[in-house]
Amino acid sequence: MFIESNGAVVTAEREVWREALGVVLATSAYGVSFGALAVAAGLDVWQTCVLSLLMFTGGSQFAFVGVFAAGGLSALPSAIASAALLGVRNIAYGMRMAPIVGGSAGRRAAAAHFTIDESTAVAISQDDPRLRRVGFWVTGIGIFVGWNITTLVGALVGDVLGDPKTWGLDAAAAAAFLALLWPRLKQRQAIAVGVAAAVVAAAFTPLVMPGLPVLIAAVVAIVVGWFNWLGAESAPAEPRGEAA
């Protein structure tokens, strides 16, 4: 357990819950943006909610409605392809999370639906296997519930909100993920991987269809990380608190 500056005693599990719920709140907030954008793109409330229930991966959902909004029904094949391409990363997440989730085949199958960017990031940021499972399930289930609620809200009040981008909701996901990533950037190699992937993704975004920049950036990250050009030297870690 840890002792915070105000003297409060915080157990490791409670700290994981707090971290996970913070991510849940930040990520769920931009479900309002998806709901509003989906309705504006031409989907009805029912179709919008089904997308969140069954697809449940924000990046793919935004890619789908973005392409659909630009081309209507004629762009439906491209919208599906874009969503599928962006969802390929979840396969890698699943391979990483399978040994962490463990348990029966049914348990792993259930976990597949909650294996998203945020649940994977919270899980692998923990050192203890049990805390990794806590972080995964709390984050995954929490975001699933919150995302679907806010999707419905956004779809119902989209016309009142106007453009969701004016509220900054389109940036909530990126901000939440960056907050998870930032504490892990303690090595020069990790910083190099992050910068290289970000530059490549930004460069390819206006040139290729949605979904591909993420996959191209992932290949670059793997190459840079594999060769470990900058070595494993790390900066001193920031203390989380005094051990009790």
Coordinates of N, CA and C in Angstrom, one line a residue:
M1 N 0.8 -1.2 0.0 CA 0.0 0.0 0.0 C 0.9 1.2 0.0
F2 N 0.3 2.4 -0.2 CA 1.0 3.6 -0.4 C 0.4 4.7 0.6
I3 N 1.2 5.6 0.9 CA 0.8 6.8 1.8 C 0.9 8.0 0.9
E4 N -0.3 8.7 0.7 CA -0.3 9.9 -0.1 C 0.2 11.1 0.7
S5 N 0.4 12.2 0.1 CA 0.9 13.4 0.7 C 0.0 13.9 1.8
N6 N -1.3 13.6 1.7 CA -2.2 14.1 2.8 C -2.4 13.1 3.9
G7 N -1.6 12.0 3.8 CA -1.6 11.0 4.9 C -2.5 9.9 4.7
A8 N -3.3 9.9 3.7 CA -4.3 8.8 3.5 C -3.6 7.6 3.0
V9 N -4.0 6.4 3.5 CA -3.5 5.1 3.1 C -4.3 4.6 1.9
V10 N -3.6 4.2 0.8 CA -4.2 3.8 -0.4 C -3.6 2.4 -0.7
T11 N -4.5 1.4 -0.8 CA -4.0 0.0 -1.2 C -3.7 0.0 -2.7
A12 N -2.9 -1.0 -3.1 CA -2.6 -1.1 -4.5 C -3.8 -1.3 -5.3
E13 N -4.8 -2.1 -4.9 CA -6.0 -2.4 -5.6 C -6.9 -1.2 -5.7
R14 N -6.9 -0.4 -4.6 CA -7.7 0.8 -4.7 C -7.1 1.8 -5.7
E15 N -5.8 1.8 -5.7 CA -5.2 2.7 -6.7 C -5.5 2.3 -8.1
V16 N -5.5 1.0 -8.4 CA -5.9 0.5 -9.7 C -7.3 0.9 -10.1
W17 N -8.2 0.7 -9.1 CA -9.6 1.1 -9.3 C -9.8 2.6 -9.6
R18 N -9.0 3.4 -8.9 CA -9.1 4.8 -9.1 C -8.6 5.2 -10.5
E19 N -7.5 4.6 -10.9 CA -6.9 4.8 -12.2 C -7.9 4.4 -13.3
A20 N -8.5 3.2 -13.1 CA -9.4 2.6 -14.1 C -10.7 3.5 -14.2
L21 N -11.2 3.9 -13.1 CA -12.4 4.7 -13.2 C -12.2 6.1 -13.7
G22 N -11.0 6.6 -13.6 CA -10.7 7.9 -14.2 C -10.7 7.7 -15.7
V23 N -10.1 6.6 -16.2 CA -10.1 6.4 -17.6 C -11.6 6.1 -18.1
V24 N -12.4 5.4 -17.3 CA -13.8 5.2 -17.7 C -14.5 6.5 -17.9
L25 N -14.4 7.4 -17.0 CA -15.1 8.7 -17.1 C -14.6 9.5 -18.3
A26 N -13.3 9.6 -18.5 CA -12.8 10.4 -19.6 C -13.2 9.8 -20.9
T27 N -13.1 8.4 -21.1 CA -13.5 7.8 -22.3 C -15.0 7.8 -22.6
S28 N -15.7 7.5 -21.6 CA -17.2 7.5 -21.8 C -17.7 8.8 -22.2
A29 N -17.1 9.9 -21.8 CA -17.5 11.3 -22.2 C -17.7 11.5 -23.7
Y30 N -16.7 10.9 -24.4 CA -16.8 11.2 -25.9 C -17.7 10.2 -26.6
G31 N -18.4 9.3 -25.9 CA -19.5 8.6 -26.5 C -20.6 9.5 -26.9
V32 N -20.7 10.6 -26.2 CA -21.7 11.6 -26.6 C -21.4 12.1 -28.0
S33 N -20.1 12.3 -28.3 CA -19.6 12.8 -29.6 C -19.9 11.8 -30.6
F34 N -19.7 10.5 -30.4 CA -20.0 9.5 -31.4 C -21.5 9.5 -31.7
G35 N -22.3 9.5 -30.6 CA -23.8 9.4 -30.8 C -24.3 10.6 -31.7
A36 N -23.8 11.8 -31.4 CA -24.2 12.9 -32.2 C -23.7 12.9 -33.6
L37 N -22.4 12.5 -33.8 CA -21.9 12.4 -35.2 C -22.6 11.3 -36.0
A38 N -22.9 10.2 -35.4 CA -23.6 9.1 -36.1 C -24.9 9.5 -36.6
V39 N -25.7 10.2 -35.7 CA -27.0 10.6 -36.2 C -26.9 11.7 -37.3
A40 N -25.9 12.6 -37.1 CA -25.7 13.6 -38.1 C -25.3 12.9 -39.5
A41 N -24.6 11.8 -39.4 CA -24.2 11.1 -40.6 C -25.3 10.4 -41.4
G42 N -26.5 10.2 -40.7 CA -27.6 9.6 -41.3 C -28.1 8.4 -40.7
L43 N -27.5 7.9 -39.6 CA -28.0 6.7 -38.9 C -29.1 7.2 -37.9
D44 N -30.0 6.3 -37.6 CA -31.0 6.6 -36.6 C -30.5 6.2 -35.2
V45 N -31.3 6.5 -34.2 CA -30.8 6.3 -32.8 C -30.6 4.8 -32.6
W46 N -31.5 4.0 -33.1 CA -31.4 2.5 -32.9 C -30.1 2.0 -33.5
Q47 N -29.8 2.4 -34.8 CA -28.6 1.9 -35.5 C -27.3 2.4 -34.8
T48 N -27.4 3.6 -34.3 CA -26.2 4.2 -33.5 C -25.9 3.4 -32.3
C49 N -27.0 3.0 -31.5 CA -26.8 2.3 -30.3 C -26.4 0.8 -30.5
V50 N -26.8 0.2 -31.6 CA -26.4 -1.1 -31.9 C -24.9 -1.2 -32.3
L51 N -24.5 -0.1 -33.0 CA -23.0 -0.1 -33.3 C -22.2 -0.1 -32.0
S52 N -22.6 0.7 -31.0 CA -21.8 0.8 -29.8 C -21.9 -0.5 -29.0
L53 N -23.1 -1.2 -29.1 CA -23.2 -2.4 -28.3 C -22.4 -3.6 -29.0
L54 N -22.4 -3.6 -30.3 CA -21.8 -4.8 -30.9 C -20.4 -4.5 -31.4
M55 N -20.1 -3.4 -32.0 CA -18.8 -3.1 -32.4 C -17.9 -2.7 -31.3
F56 N -18.3 -1.8 -30.4 CA -17.6 -1.3 -29.2 C -16.1 -1.2 -29.4
T57 N -15.7 -0.4 -30.3 CA -14.3 0.1 -30.4 C -14.4 1.4 -31.0
G58 N -14.1 2.4 -30.2 CA -14.4 3.8 -30.6 C -13.7 4.2 -31.9
G59 N -12.5 3.9 -32.1 CA -11.8 4.3 -33.3 C -12.5 3.7 -34.6
S60 N -12.8 2.5 -34.5 CA -13.5 1.9 -35.7 C -14.9 2.5 -35.9
Q61 N -15.6 2.8 -34.8 CA -16.9 3.4 -34.9 C -16.8 4.8 -35.5
F62 N -15.9 5.6 -35.1 CA -15.7 6.9 -35.7 C -15.3 6.8 -37.2
A63 N -14.4 5.9 -37.5 CA -14.0 5.7 -38.9 C -15.2 5.3 -39.7
F64 N -16.1 4.4 -39.2 CA -17.3 4.0 -40.0 C -18.2 5.2 -40.3
V65 N -18.5 6.0 -39.2 CA -19.5 7.0 -39.4 C -18.8 8.2 -40.3
G66 N -17.5 8.3 -40.1 CA -16.9 9.4 -40.9 C -16.9 9.1 -42.4
V67 N -16.6 7.9 -42.8 CA -16.7 7.5 -44.2 C -18.1 7.5 -44.7
F68 N -19.0 7.0 -43.9 CA -20.4 6.9 -44.2 C -21.0 8.3 -44.4
A69 N -20.6 9.2 -43.6 CA -21.1 10.6 -43.7 C -20.6 11.2 -45.0
A70 N -19.4 10.9 -45.4 CA -18.9 11.5 -46.6 C -19.5 10.9 -47.9
G71 N -19.9 9.6 -47.9 CA -20.4 9.0 -49.1 C -21.7 8.4 -49.1
G72 N -22.4 8.4 -47.9 CA -23.7 7.8 -47.8 C -23.7 6.3 -48.1
L73 N -24.8 5.7 -48.6 CA -24.9 4.2 -48.7 C -23.9 3.7 -49.7
S74 N -23.5 4.5 -50.7 CA -22.5 4.1 -51.7 C -21.2 3.9 -51.1
A75 N -20.9 4.5 -50.0 CA -19.6 4.4 -49.3 C -19.6 3.3 -48.2
L76 N -20.7 2.6 -48.1 CA -20.9 1.6 -47.0 C -19.8 0.6 -47.0
P77 N -19.4 0.0 -48.2 CA -18.3 -1.0 -48.2 C -17.0 -0.4 -47.7
S78 N -16.7 0.9 -48.1 CA -15.5 1.5 -47.7 C -15.5 1.8 -46.2
A79 N -16.7 2.2 -45.7 CA -16.9 2.4 -44.3 C -16.6 1.2 -43.4
I80 N -17.1 0.0 -43.9 CA -16.9 -1.2 -43.2 C -15.4 -1.6 -43.3
A81 N -14.8 -1.4 -44.4 CA -13.4 -1.8 -44.6 C -12.5 -0.9 -43.7
S82 N -12.8 0.4 -43.6 CA -12.1 1.3 -42.7 C -12.2 0.9 -41.3
A83 N -13.4 0.6 -40.8 CA -13.6 0.1 -39.5 C -12.9 -1.2 -39.2
A84 N -12.9 -2.1 -40.1 CA -12.2 -3.4 -39.9 C -10.7 -3.2 -39.9
L85 N -10.2 -2.3 -40.7 CA -8.7 -2.1 -40.7 C -8.3 -1.5 -39.3
L86 N -9.1 -0.6 -38.9 CA -8.7 0.0 -37.6 C -8.9 -0.9 -36.4
G87 N -9.8 -1.9 -36.6 CA -10.0 -2.9 -35.5 C -9.0 -4.0 -35.5
V88 N -8.1 -4.1 -36.5 CA -7.1 -5.1 -36.6 C -6.2 -5.1 -35.3
R89 N -6.0 -3.9 -34.8 CA -5.1 -3.8 -33.7 C -5.6 -4.5 -32.5
N90 N -6.9 -4.7 -32.4 CA -7.5 -5.4 -31.3 C -7.1 -6.9 -31.2
I91 N -6.7 -7.4 -32.4 CA -6.2 -8.8 -32.4 C -4.9 -8.9 -31.6
A92 N -4.0 -7.9 -31.9 CA -2.7 -7.9 -31.1 C -3.0 -7.7 -29.6
Y93 N -4.0 -6.8 -29.3 CA -4.3 -6.7 -27.9 C -4.8 -8.0 -27.3
G94 N -5.6 -8.7 -28.0 CA -6.1 -10.0 -27.5 C -5.0 -11.0 -27.2
M95 N -4.0 -11.0 -28.1 CA -2.9 -11.9 -27.9 C -2.1 -11.5 -26.7
R96 N -2.0 -10.3 -26.4 CA -1.3 -9.8 -25.3 C -2.1 -10.0 -24.0
M97 N -3.4 -9.9 -24.0 CA -4.2 -10.0 -22.8 C -4.6 -11.4 -22.5
A98 N -4.6 -12.4 -23.4 CA -5.0 -13.7 -23.2 C -4.4 -14.4 -22.0
P99 N -3.0 -14.3 -21.8 CA -2.4 -14.9 -20.6 C -2.7 -14.2 -19.3
I100 N -3.0 -12.9 -19.5 CA -3.3 -12.1 -18.3 C -4.7 -12.4 -17.8
V101 N -5.7 -12.5 -18.7 CA -7.1 -12.8 -18.3 C -7.2 -14.2 -17.8
G102 N -6.5 -15.2 -18.5 CA -6.5 -16.6 -18.1 C -7.9 -17.2 -18.0
G103 N -8.0 -18.2 -17.2 CA -9.3 -18.8 -17.0 C -9.8 -19.7 -18.1
S104 N -11.1 -20.0 -18.2 CA -11.6 -20.9 -19.2 C -11.7 -20.2 -20.5
A105 N -12.1 -21.0 -21.5 CA -12.3 -20.5 -22.9 C -13.4 -19.5 -22.9
G106 N -14.5 -19.8 -22.1 CA -15.6 -18.9 -22.0 C -15.2 -17.5 -21.4
R107 N -14.4 -17.5 -20.4 CA -13.9 -16.3 -19.8 C -13.1 -15.5 -20.8
R108 N -12.2 -16.1 -21.5 CA -11.4 -15.4 -22.5 C -12.3 -14.9 -23.6
A109 N -13.3 -15.7 -24.0 CA -14.2 -15.2 -25.1 C -15.0 -14.0 -24.6
A110 N -15.4 -14.0 -23.4 CA -16.1 -12.8 -22.8 C -15.2 -11.6 -22.8
A111 N -13.9 -11.8 -22.4 CA -13.0 -10.7 -22.3 C -12.7 -10.1 -23.7
A112 N -12.9 -10.9 -24.7 CA -12.5 -10.3 -26.1 C -13.4 -9.1 -26.4
H113 N -14.6 -9.0 -25.9 CA -15.4 -7.9 -26.2 C -15.0 -6.6 -25.5
F114 N -14.3 -6.8 -24.4 CA -13.8 -5.7 -23.6 C -12.4 -5.3 -23.8
T115 N -11.7 -6.0 -24.8 CA -10.3 -5.8 -25.1 C -10.2 -4.6 -26.0
I116 N -10.0 -3.4 -25.5 CA -9.9 -2.2 -26.2 C -8.6 -1.5 -25.8
D117 N -8.3 -0.3 -26.4 CA -7.1 0.4 -26.1 C -7.0 0.7 -24.6
E118 N -8.0 1.2 -24.0 CA -7.9 1.7 -22.7 C -7.8 0.5 -21.7
S119 N -8.6 -0.6 -21.8 CA -8.5 -1.7 -20.9 C -7.2 -2.4 -21.0
T120 N -6.6 -2.5 -22.2 CA -5.3 -3.1 -22.4 C -4.2 -2.2 -21.7
A121 N -4.3 -0.9 -21.9 CA -3.3 0.0 -21.4 C -3.3 0.0 -19.9
V122 N -4.5 0.1 -19.2 CA -4.5 0.1 -17.8 C -4.0 -1.3 -17.2
A123 N -4.3 -2.4 -17.9 CA -3.9 -3.7 -17.4 C -2.4 -3.8 -17.5
I124 N -1.8 -3.5 -18.6 CA -0.3 -3.7 -18.7 C 0.5 -2.7 -18.0
S125 N -0.1 -1.6 -17.5 CA 0.6 -0.7 -16.7 C 0.8 -1.1 -15.3
Q126 N 0.2 -2.2 -14.9 CA 0.3 -2.8 -13.5 C 1.4 -3.8 -13.5
D127 N 2.1 -4.0 -12.4 CA 3.1 -5.0 -12.2 C 2.7 -6.3 -11.7
D128 N 1.6 -6.3 -10.9 CA 1.1 -7.6 -10.3 C 0.1 -8.2 -11.2
P129 N 0.1 -9.5 -11.5 CA -0.9 -10.2 -12.4 C -2.3 -10.0 -11.9
R130 N -2.5 -10.1 -10.6 CA -3.9 -9.9 -10.1 C -4.4 -8.5 -10.4
L131 N -3.5 -7.5 -10.2 CA -3.9 -6.1 -10.4 C -4.1 -5.8 -11.9
R132 N -3.4 -6.6 -12.7 CA -3.6 -6.4 -14.2 C -5.0 -6.9 -14.5
R133 N -5.5 -8.0 -13.9 CA -6.8 -8.5 -14.2 C -7.9 -7.5 -13.7
V134 N -7.6 -6.9 -12.5 CA -8.6 -5.9 -11.9 C -8.7 -4.7 -12.9
G135 N -7.5 -4.2 -13.3 CA -7.5 -3.1 -14.2 C -8.2 -3.3 -15.5
F136 N -8.0 -4.5 -16.0 CA -8.6 -4.9 -17.3 C -10.1 -4.9 -17.2
W137 N -10.7 -5.7 -16.2 CA -12.1 -5.8 -16.1 C -12.8 -4.6 -15.7
V138 N -12.3 -3.8 -14.8 CA -12.9 -2.6 -14.3 C -13.0 -1.6 -15.5
T139 N -11.9 -1.5 -16.2 CA -11.8 -0.5 -17.3 C -12.7 -0.9 -18.4
G140 N -12.6 -2.2 -18.8 CA -13.3 -2.7 -20.0 C -14.8 -2.6 -19.8
I141 N -15.3 -3.2 -18.6 CA -16.8 -3.2 -18.4 C -17.3 -1.8 -18.1
G142 N -16.5 -1.0 -17.3 CA -16.9 0.3 -17.0 C -17.1 1.2 -18.3
I143 N -16.1 1.1 -19.2 CA -16.2 1.9 -20.5 C -17.4 1.4 -21.3
F144 N -17.6 0.0 -21.3 CA -18.7 -0.5 -22.1 C -20.1 0.1 -21.6
V145 N -20.2 0.1 -20.3 CA -21.5 0.6 -19.8 C -21.6 2.1 -20.1
G146 N -20.5 2.8 -19.7 CA -20.6 4.3 -19.9 C -20.7 4.7 -21.3
W147 N -19.9 4.0 -22.2 CA -19.9 4.3 -23.7 C -21.3 4.2 -24.3
N148 N -22.0 3.1 -23.9 CA -23.3 2.9 -24.5 C -24.4 3.9 -23.9
I149 N -24.2 4.3 -22.7 CA -25.1 5.3 -22.1 C -24.9 6.6 -22.8
T150 N -23.7 7.0 -22.9 CA -23.4 8.3 -23.6 C -23.7 8.3 -25.1
T151 N -23.5 7.2 -25.7 CA -23.9 7.1 -27.1 C -25.4 7.4 -27.3
L152 N -26.2 6.8 -26.4 CA -27.7 7.0 -26.5 C -28.0 8.5 -26.2
V153 N -27.3 9.1 -25.2 CA -27.5 10.5 -24.9 C -27.1 11.4 -26.1
G154 N -26.0 11.1 -26.7 CA -25.5 11.9 -27.8 C -26.4 11.8 -29.0
A155 N -26.9 10.6 -29.3 CA -27.9 10.4 -30.4 C -29.2 11.1 -30.2
L156 N -29.6 11.2 -28.9 CA -30.9 11.8 -28.6 C -30.8 13.3 -28.6
V157 N -29.7 13.9 -28.2 CA -29.5 15.3 -28.1 C -28.5 15.9 -29.0
G158 N -28.2 15.2 -30.1 CA -27.2 15.6 -31.0 C -27.5 17.0 -31.6
D159 N -28.8 17.2 -32.0 CA -29.2 18.5 -32.6 C -29.0 19.6 -31.6
V160 N -29.2 19.4 -30.3 CA -29.0 20.4 -29.3 C -27.6 20.7 -29.1
L161 N -26.7 19.7 -29.1 CA -25.3 19.9 -28.9 C -24.6 20.7 -30.1
G162 N -25.1 20.5 -31.3 CA -24.5 21.1 -32.4 C -23.2 20.2 -32.8
D163 N -22.2 20.8 -33.2 CA -21.0 20.1 -33.6 C -20.2 19.7 -32.3
P164 N -20.1 18.4 -32.1 CA -19.4 17.9 -30.9 C -18.0 18.4 -30.7
K165 N -17.4 18.7 -31.9 CA -16.0 19.2 -31.8 C -15.8 20.5 -31.0
T166 N -16.9 21.3 -31.1 CA -16.8 22.6 -30.4 C -16.8 22.4 -28.9
W167 N -17.2 21.2 -28.4 CA -17.1 20.9 -26.9 C -15.8 20.2 -26.6
G168 N -15.0 19.9 -27.6 CA -13.7 19.2 -27.3 C -13.9 17.7 -27.0
L169 N -15.1 17.1 -27.2 CA -15.3 15.7 -26.9 C -14.6 14.8 -27.9
D170 N -14.3 15.3 -29.1 CA -13.5 14.5 -30.0 C -12.1 14.2 -29.6
A171 N -11.6 15.0 -28.6 CA -10.2 14.8 -28.2 C -10.1 14.1 -26.8
A172 N -11.3 13.7 -26.3 CA -11.3 13.1 -24.9 C -10.5 11.8 -25.0
A173 N -10.7 11.0 -26.0 CA -10.1 9.7 -26.1 C -8.6 9.8 -26.2
A174 N -8.1 10.7 -27.0 CA -6.7 10.9 -27.2 C -6.1 11.4 -25.9
A175 N -6.7 12.2 -25.2 CA -6.2 12.8 -23.9 C -6.1 11.7 -22.9
A176 N -7.1 10.8 -22.8 CA -7.1 9.7 -21.8 C -6.0 8.7 -22.1
F177 N -5.8 8.4 -23.4 CA -4.8 7.4 -23.7 C -3.4 8.0 -23.5
L178 N -3.2 9.3 -23.8 CA -1.9 9.9 -23.6 C -1.6 10.0 -22.1
A179 N -2.6 10.2 -21.3 CA -2.4 10.2 -19.8 C -1.9 8.8 -19.3
L180 N -2.4 7.7 -20.0 CA -1.9 6.4 -19.6 C -0.5 6.2 -20.2
L181 N -0.2 6.7 -21.3 CA 1.1 6.4 -22.0 C 2.2 7.2 -21.3
W182 N 1.9 8.4 -20.9 CA 3.0 9.4 -20.5 C 3.9 8.8 -19.3
P183 N 3.3 8.2 -18.3 CA 4.2 7.7 -17.2 C 5.1 6.5 -17.7
R184 N 4.8 5.9 -18.8 CA 5.7 4.8 -19.3 C 6.8 5.3 -20.1
L185 N 6.8 6.6 -20.5 CA 7.9 7.1 -21.3 C 9.1 7.5 -20.5
K186 N 9.7 6.5 -19.9 CA 10.9 6.7 -19.0 C 12.2 6.3 -19.6
Q187 N 12.1 5.7 -20.8 CA 13.3 5.3 -21.5 C 13.4 6.0 -22.9
R188 N 14.6 6.2 -23.3 CA 14.8 6.9 -24.6 C 14.2 6.1 -25.7
Q189 N 14.3 4.8 -25.6 CA 13.7 3.9 -26.7 C 12.2 4.0 -26.7
A190 N 11.6 4.1 -25.6 CA 10.1 4.2 -25.5 C 9.7 5.5 -26.1
I191 N 10.4 6.6 -25.8 CA 10.1 7.9 -26.4 C 10.3 7.9 -27.9
A192 N 11.4 7.2 -28.4 CA 11.6 7.1 -29.8 C 10.5 6.4 -30.5
V193 N 10.0 5.3 -29.9 CA 8.9 4.5 -30.5 C 7.7 5.4 -30.7
G194 N 7.3 6.1 -29.6 CA 6.1 6.9 -29.6 C 6.2 8.0 -30.6
V195 N 7.4 8.7 -30.7 CA 7.5 9.8 -31.6 C 7.5 9.3 -33.0
A196 N 8.2 8.3 -33.3 CA 8.2 7.7 -34.7 C 6.8 7.3 -35.2
A197 N 6.1 6.6 -34.3 CA 4.8 6.2 -34.7 C 3.8 7.3 -34.9
A198 N 3.9 8.4 -34.0 CA 3.1 9.5 -34.2 C 3.3 10.3 -35.4
V199 N 4.6 10.5 -35.8 CA 5.0 11.2 -37.0 C 4.5 10.5 -38.2
V200 N 4.7 9.2 -38.2 CA 4.3 8.4 -39.4 C 2.8 8.4 -39.6
A201 N 2.0 8.2 -38.5 CA 0.6 8.3 -38.5 C 0.1 9.6 -39.0
A202 N 0.6 10.7 -38.5 CA 0.2 12.0 -39.0 C 0.5 12.3 -40.4
A203 N 1.7 11.8 -40.9 CA 2.1 12.0 -42.3 C 1.2 11.2 -43.2
F204 N 0.7 10.0 -42.9 CA -0.1 9.2 -43.8 C -1.6 9.5 -43.7
T205 N -2.0 10.2 -42.6 CA -3.5 10.4 -42.5 C -4.1 11.0 -43.7
P206 N -3.5 12.1 -44.3 CA -4.2 12.7 -45.4 C -4.0 11.9 -46.7
L207 N -3.2 10.9 -46.7 CA -2.8 10.2 -48.0 C -3.5 8.9 -48.2
V208 N -3.9 8.2 -47.1 CA -4.5 6.9 -47.2 C -5.9 6.8 -46.5
M209 N -6.6 5.7 -46.7 CA -7.9 5.6 -46.2 C -7.8 5.4 -44.6
P210 N -8.9 5.8 -43.9 CA -8.9 5.7 -42.5 C -8.6 4.3 -42.0
G211 N -7.8 4.1 -41.0 CA -7.4 2.8 -40.5 C -6.0 2.5 -40.8
L212 N -5.6 2.7 -42.1 CA -4.3 2.4 -42.5 C -3.2 3.1 -41.8
P213 N -3.3 4.5 -41.5 CA -2.2 5.1 -40.7 C -1.9 4.5 -39.4
V214 N -2.9 4.0 -38.7 CA -2.6 3.3 -37.4 C -1.8 2.1 -37.6
L215 N -2.2 1.3 -38.6 CA -1.5 0.0 -38.9 C 0.0 0.3 -39.4
I216 N 0.1 1.3 -40.2 CA 1.5 1.6 -40.7 C 2.3 2.1 -39.5
A217 N 1.8 2.9 -38.6 CA 2.5 3.4 -37.5 C 2.8 2.3 -36.5
A218 N 2.0 1.3 -36.4 CA 2.2 0.1 -35.6 C 3.5 -0.7 -36.1
V219 N 3.6 -0.8 -37.5 CA 4.7 -1.5 -38.0 C 6.0 -0.7 -37.7
V220 N 5.9 0.6 -37.9 CA 7.1 1.4 -37.5 C 7.5 1.3 -36.1
A221 N 6.5 1.3 -35.2 CA 6.8 1.1 -33.8 C 7.4 -0.2 -33.5
I222 N 7.0 -1.3 -34.2 CA 7.6 -2.6 -33.9 C 9.0 -2.6 -34.4
V223 N 9.3 -2.0 -35.6 CA 10.7 -2.0 -36.1 C 11.6 -1.2 -35.2
V224 N 11.2 0.0 -34.8 CA 12.0 0.8 -33.9 C 12.2 0.1 -32.6
G225 N 11.2 -0.5 -32.0 CA 11.3 -1.1 -30.7 C 12.1 -2.4 -30.8
W226 N 12.0 -3.1 -31.9 CA 12.8 -4.4 -32.1 C 14.3 -4.2 -32.1
F227 N 14.7 -3.2 -32.8 CA 16.2 -3.0 -33.0 C 16.8 -2.2 -31.7
N228 N 15.9 -1.6 -30.9 CA 16.4 -1.0 -29.7 C 17.7 -0.1 -29.9
W229 N 17.5 0.8 -30.9 CA 18.7 1.6 -31.3 C 19.2 2.5 -30.2
L230 N 18.4 2.9 -29.4 CA 18.8 3.9 -28.4 C 19.1 3.2 -27.0
G231 N 19.1 1.9 -26.9 CA 19.5 1.2 -25.7 C 18.4 1.3 -24.7
A232 N 18.6 0.6 -23.5 CA 17.6 0.5 -22.5 C 17.8 1.4 -21.3
E233 N 18.7 2.4 -21.5 CA 18.9 3.3 -20.3 C 17.7 4.0 -20.0
S234 N 17.3 4.0 -18.7 CA 16.1 4.7 -18.3 C 16.4 5.8 -17.3
A235 N 15.4 6.7 -17.3 CA 15.5 7.8 -16.3 C 15.0 7.4 -15.0
P236 N 15.5 8.0 -13.9 CA 15.0 7.7 -12.6 C 13.5 7.7 -12.5
A237 N 12.9 6.7 -11.9 CA 11.4 6.7 -11.8 C 11.0 7.6 -10.7
E238 N 9.8 8.2 -10.9 CA 9.2 9.1 -10.0 C 8.6 8.3 -8.8
P239 N 8.9 8.6 -7.6 CA 8.3 7.8 -6.5 C 6.8 8.0 -6.4
R240 N 6.1 6.8 -6.2 CA 4.6 6.9 -6.1 C 4.2 7.2 -4.7
G241 N 5.1 7.1 -3.8 CA 4.7 7.3 -2.4 C 5.6 6.4 -1.5
E242 N 5.5 6.6 -0.2 CA 6.3 5.8 0.7 C 5.6 4.5 1.0
A243 N 6.4 3.4 0.9 CA 5.8 2.1 1.1 C 5.5 2.0 2.6
A244 N 4.3 1.4 2.9 CA 3.9 1.3 4.3 C 4.0 -0.1 4.7

